[in-house]
């Protein structure tokens, strides 16, 4: 079940402030498509003339396909913080793939498009772009994309699906803190795990583990009035509080304390 943004805002920095400027709906893919796609999302905004909002995102380690106006783009895994500027009135429909979920459509290592934003027509020529009509509901738009993906995605099992399972285990199991531990669970060598992640996910397993630890820290900061940063650092597997602060500040652009206050 896809969680609403009110319960899961991972990756959206300053979510309360952001949701004053845009709405975000999420929709569940059909069972067949859900092998590769995590969710569909629809962001809508209508800002007064002259007003703009800069929304920062610490992206998930996945590919997103985004339809906005007449454009359709493929966004590979983004290692750095991303800023989206919202102005005027518009909507964007996104397809958020599962980790490694886009690999069968790309047909080559996902690391080839890491930190890239490319036209959909260049990446998946058979996927017809979708125009986001003003009157169409999120359910209608996501159903249209789901139908297109049903025809495009393979029915047979893919090697990348095994990597999807490993990546999602790393994202949800808070006891997993080291690449060596994930490799042991997967039953492969560390080197084999790294090769699979770079090919199928687009980044290494160490980066993915670090990103989900930062999500947890940011969620605590956004939703908890008084955070014990030392205890949280230990809980998330950091060597000490200073290590957490350094990593959080580098990724988010603010220290954890300043982020919570703002």
Short mmCIF file of C-alpha atoms in Angstrom, two decimals:
data_model
loop_
_atom_site.label_atom_id
_atom_site.label_comp_id
_atom_site.label_asym_id
_atom_site.label_seq_id
_atom_site.Cartn_x
_atom_site.Cartn_y
_atom_site.Cartn_z
CA UNK A 1 0.00 0.00 0.00
CA UNK A 2 1.34 3.41 -0.98
CA UNK A 3 1.51 5.72 2.02
CA UNK A 4 0.15 9.29 1.73
CA UNK A 5 2.71 12.08 2.00
CA UNK A 6 1.36 13.04 5.43
CA UNK A 7 2.69 9.74 6.78
CA UNK A 8 5.78 9.33 4.60
CA UNK A 9 7.56 12.43 3.33
CA UNK A 10 10.99 10.82 2.94
CA UNK A 11 13.05 12.74 0.43
CA UNK A 12 10.97 15.94 0.61
CA UNK A 13 12.98 18.49 2.56
CA UNK A 14 10.95 20.85 4.77
CA UNK A 15 7.76 18.93 3.93
CA UNK A 16 5.39 21.08 6.01
CA UNK A 17 6.48 24.28 4.30
CA UNK A 18 6.45 22.61 0.90
CA UNK A 19 2.90 21.31 1.25
CA UNK A 20 1.72 24.87 1.79
CA UNK A 21 2.67 25.52 -1.86
CA UNK A 22 1.76 22.27 -3.61
CA UNK A 23 -0.32 19.15 -3.17
CA UNK A 24 1.03 15.65 -3.68
CA UNK A 25 -1.17 12.64 -4.41
CA UNK A 26 0.09 9.07 -4.71
CA UNK A 27 -1.43 6.13 -6.58
CA UNK A 28 -0.77 2.38 -6.51
CA UNK A 29 0.24 0.56 -9.73
CA UNK A 30 -1.51 -2.57 -10.94
CA UNK A 31 -0.17 -5.91 -9.73
CA UNK A 32 1.80 -6.68 -12.90
CA UNK A 33 3.37 -3.23 -13.11
CA UNK A 34 4.12 -3.21 -9.37
CA UNK A 35 6.94 -5.69 -10.02
CA UNK A 36 8.88 -2.69 -11.34
CA UNK A 37 7.03 0.48 -10.21
CA UNK A 38 6.67 1.67 -6.63
CA UNK A 39 4.02 4.37 -7.17
CA UNK A 40 2.59 7.07 -9.35
CA UNK A 41 2.53 10.60 -7.98
CA UNK A 42 0.79 13.80 -9.02
CA UNK A 43 2.11 17.18 -7.84
CA UNK A 44 -0.12 20.22 -8.39
CA UNK A 45 0.51 23.88 -7.66
CA UNK A 46 -1.16 27.23 -8.27
CA UNK A 47 0.93 30.13 -7.03
CA UNK A 48 -0.02 33.82 -7.29
CA UNK A 49 1.68 35.94 -9.96
CA UNK A 50 5.22 36.84 -8.95
CA UNK A 51 5.43 34.15 -6.27
CA UNK A 52 7.75 31.18 -6.57
CA UNK A 53 8.64 28.28 -4.32
CA UNK A 54 11.93 26.37 -4.39
CA UNK A 55 11.33 22.82 -3.24
CA UNK A 56 14.40 20.82 -2.35
CA UNK A 57 14.40 17.05 -2.67
CA UNK A 58 16.81 14.40 -1.47
CA UNK A 59 15.86 11.90 -4.14
CA UNK A 60 15.27 8.21 -3.60
CA UNK A 61 17.80 5.87 -5.27
CA UNK A 62 15.41 5.16 -8.12
CA UNK A 63 14.46 6.36 -11.60
CA UNK A 64 11.50 8.70 -12.07
CA UNK A 65 9.69 9.32 -15.35
CA UNK A 66 7.95 12.71 -15.22
CA UNK A 67 5.26 14.18 -17.47
CA UNK A 68 4.74 17.93 -17.21
CA UNK A 69 3.06 20.04 -19.89
CA UNK A 70 4.39 18.84 -23.24
CA UNK A 71 7.56 17.31 -21.83
CA UNK A 72 8.39 13.79 -20.70
CA UNK A 73 11.71 13.08 -19.02
CA UNK A 74 13.63 10.26 -17.42
CA UNK A 75 15.50 11.21 -14.26
CA UNK A 76 18.22 8.79 -13.21
CA UNK A 77 19.34 8.38 -9.60
CA UNK A 78 20.37 11.83 -8.34
CA UNK A 79 23.20 11.75 -5.84
CA UNK A 80 22.99 15.42 -4.90
CA UNK A 81 20.17 17.52 -3.51
CA UNK A 82 17.72 18.60 -6.24
CA UNK A 83 15.79 21.90 -6.36
CA UNK A 84 12.50 22.22 -8.23
CA UNK A 85 11.22 25.77 -8.78
CA UNK A 86 7.43 26.07 -8.75
CA UNK A 87 5.76 29.06 -10.43
CA UNK A 88 2.31 29.82 -11.77
CA UNK A 89 -0.11 26.94 -12.23
CA UNK A 90 0.88 23.46 -13.35
CA UNK A 91 0.83 19.76 -12.61
CA UNK A 92 3.40 17.00 -12.99
CA UNK A 93 2.71 13.28 -13.06
CA UNK A 94 5.55 11.01 -12.04
CA UNK A 95 6.29 7.30 -12.25
CA UNK A 96 8.55 6.35 -9.36
CA UNK A 97 10.17 3.03 -10.17
CA UNK A 98 11.36 0.58 -7.55
CA UNK A 99 15.14 0.27 -7.08
CA UNK A 100 16.42 -1.48 -10.23
CA UNK A 101 12.89 -1.38 -11.65
CA UNK A 102 13.81 0.69 -14.70
CA UNK A 103 16.67 -1.58 -15.76
CA UNK A 104 14.59 -3.74 -18.17
CA UNK A 105 13.33 -0.63 -19.99
CA UNK A 106 16.79 0.92 -20.30
CA UNK A 107 18.49 -2.26 -21.52
CA UNK A 108 21.92 -1.21 -20.26
CA UNK A 109 23.48 -0.45 -16.83
CA UNK A 110 21.50 2.17 -14.92
CA UNK A 111 24.77 3.80 -13.87
CA UNK A 112 24.83 5.15 -17.45
CA UNK A 113 22.04 7.61 -16.56
CA UNK A 114 22.91 8.36 -12.93
CA UNK A 115 22.72 12.13 -12.27
CA UNK A 116 21.14 12.62 -15.72
CA UNK A 117 17.78 13.96 -16.90
CA UNK A 118 16.97 12.79 -20.43
CA UNK A 119 14.02 13.02 -22.85
CA UNK A 120 11.79 9.96 -22.54
CA UNK A 121 11.72 9.55 -26.32
CA UNK A 122 15.49 9.01 -26.34
CA UNK A 123 15.47 6.46 -23.54
CA UNK A 124 12.29 4.44 -24.20
CA UNK A 125 11.26 5.15 -27.82
CA UNK A 126 8.13 3.00 -27.60
CA UNK A 127 6.64 4.89 -24.65
CA UNK A 128 4.25 7.50 -25.96
CA UNK A 129 4.29 10.78 -23.95
CA UNK A 130 1.23 11.66 -21.88
CA UNK A 131 -0.22 15.15 -21.88
CA UNK A 132 -1.37 16.22 -18.43
CA UNK A 133 -4.82 17.64 -19.22
CA UNK A 134 -6.21 20.10 -16.70
CA UNK A 135 -9.48 18.27 -16.15
CA UNK A 136 -8.10 14.73 -15.81
CA UNK A 137 -7.96 13.25 -12.32
CA UNK A 138 -4.87 11.67 -10.83
CA UNK A 139 -6.59 8.29 -10.96
CA UNK A 140 -7.30 8.68 -14.68
CA UNK A 141 -3.77 9.85 -15.51
CA UNK A 142 -2.05 7.13 -13.49
CA UNK A 143 -4.33 4.47 -15.02
CA UNK A 144 -3.33 5.66 -18.50
CA UNK A 145 0.38 5.38 -17.68
CA UNK A 146 -0.19 2.01 -16.02
CA UNK A 147 -1.81 0.70 -19.21
CA UNK A 148 1.15 1.87 -21.29
CA UNK A 149 3.63 0.24 -18.91
CA UNK A 150 1.73 -3.04 -18.94
CA UNK A 151 2.53 -3.31 -22.64
CA UNK A 152 6.15 -2.18 -22.28
CA UNK A 153 7.39 -4.14 -19.25
CA UNK A 154 8.56 -7.76 -19.61
CA UNK A 155 6.36 -10.57 -18.33
CA UNK A 156 9.26 -12.96 -17.65
CA UNK A 157 11.49 -12.77 -14.58
CA UNK A 158 14.39 -10.33 -14.79
CA UNK A 159 17.86 -10.55 -13.16
CA UNK A 160 17.33 -7.02 -11.83
CA UNK A 161 14.34 -8.14 -9.73
CA UNK A 162 16.64 -9.98 -7.36
CA UNK A 163 18.60 -6.75 -6.87
CA UNK A 164 15.32 -4.92 -6.22
CA UNK A 165 14.71 -7.24 -3.30
CA UNK A 166 18.17 -6.63 -1.87
CA UNK A 167 17.85 -2.86 -2.20
CA UNK A 168 14.43 -2.77 -0.57
CA UNK A 169 15.69 -4.97 2.26
CA UNK A 170 18.46 -2.41 2.82
CA UNK A 171 15.89 0.40 2.81
CA UNK A 172 13.60 -1.14 5.41
CA UNK A 173 15.83 -3.21 7.71
CA UNK A 174 17.33 -0.77 10.21
CA UNK A 175 19.66 -3.46 11.52
CA UNK A 176 21.45 -3.47 8.16
CA UNK A 177 24.25 -0.93 8.43
CA UNK A 178 27.14 -2.38 6.45
CA UNK A 179 27.53 -3.58 2.88
CA UNK A 180 29.11 -6.78 4.21
CA UNK A 181 25.93 -7.57 6.16
CA UNK A 182 23.72 -7.05 3.11
CA UNK A 183 26.01 -9.22 0.98
CA UNK A 184 25.79 -12.00 3.59
CA UNK A 185 21.98 -11.86 3.53
CA UNK A 186 21.99 -11.86 -0.27
CA UNK A 187 24.36 -14.82 -0.31
CA UNK A 188 26.87 -13.13 -2.63
CA UNK A 189 30.28 -11.56 -2.30
CA UNK A 190 30.61 -7.85 -1.61
CA UNK A 191 32.07 -7.36 -5.07
CA UNK A 192 29.16 -9.21 -6.72
CA UNK A 193 26.70 -7.09 -4.73
CA UNK A 194 28.45 -3.89 -5.82
CA UNK A 195 28.38 -4.97 -9.47
CA UNK A 196 24.67 -5.79 -9.28
CA UNK A 197 23.81 -2.45 -7.66
CA UNK A 198 25.84 -0.39 -10.14
CA UNK A 199 24.28 -2.26 -13.07
CA UNK A 200 20.67 -2.54 -11.88
CA UNK A 201 20.19 0.37 -9.42
CA UNK A 202 22.68 2.92 -10.73
CA UNK A 203 24.62 3.45 -7.50
CA UNK A 204 26.52 1.31 -5.00
CA UNK A 205 24.97 -0.38 -1.94
CA UNK A 206 26.94 1.79 0.50
CA UNK A 207 25.42 4.94 -0.95
CA UNK A 208 21.92 3.46 -0.72
CA UNK A 209 22.36 2.47 2.92
CA UNK A 210 23.60 5.99 3.76
CA UNK A 211 20.72 7.64 1.92
CA UNK A 212 18.06 5.76 3.88
CA UNK A 213 19.78 6.56 7.17
CA UNK A 214 19.60 10.24 6.23
CA UNK A 215 15.90 9.89 5.40
CA UNK A 216 15.27 8.57 8.89
CA UNK A 217 17.20 11.44 10.46
CA UNK A 218 15.36 14.05 8.35
CA UNK A 219 11.96 12.51 9.16
CA UNK A 220 12.73 12.61 12.87
CA UNK A 221 13.85 16.22 12.59
CA UNK A 222 10.73 17.22 10.66
CA UNK A 223 8.23 15.40 12.88
CA UNK A 224 9.74 15.33 16.39
CA UNK A 225 9.87 18.38 18.65
CA UNK A 226 12.88 17.28 20.68
CA UNK A 227 15.40 14.94 19.06
CA UNK A 228 18.19 13.26 21.02
CA UNK A 229 20.79 13.41 18.25
CA UNK A 230 23.33 11.32 20.10
CA UNK A 231 20.82 8.51 20.63
CA UNK A 232 19.60 8.80 17.04
CA UNK A 233 23.17 8.59 15.72
CA UNK A 234 23.71 5.37 17.66
CA UNK A 235 20.34 4.01 16.55
CA UNK A 236 21.18 4.63 12.88
CA UNK A 237 24.63 3.06 13.14
CA UNK A 238 26.79 6.18 12.99
CA UNK A 239 30.11 6.13 14.82
CA UNK A 240 29.03 9.15 16.87
CA UNK A 241 26.82 12.26 16.81
CA UNK A 242 29.47 14.27 14.96
CA UNK A 243 29.48 11.75 12.10
CA UNK A 244 25.71 12.04 11.73
CA UNK A 245 25.87 15.84 11.78
CA UNK A 246 28.59 15.98 9.12
CA UNK A 247 26.80 13.59 6.78
CA UNK A 248 23.40 15.22 7.31
CA UNK A 249 24.76 18.74 6.73
CA UNK A 250 26.59 17.74 3.56
CA UNK A 251 23.47 16.13 2.05
CA UNK A 252 20.74 18.49 3.28
CA UNK A 253 22.65 21.78 3.35
CA UNK A 254 21.84 22.46 7.01
CA UNK A 255 22.82 20.91 10.31
CA UNK A 256 20.18 18.64 11.86
CA UNK A 257 19.42 21.16 14.61
CA UNK A 258 18.99 24.05 12.18
CA UNK A 259 16.88 21.90 9.88
CA UNK A 260 14.54 21.00 12.75
CA UNK A 261 14.18 24.63 13.84
CA UNK A 262 13.42 25.82 10.33
#
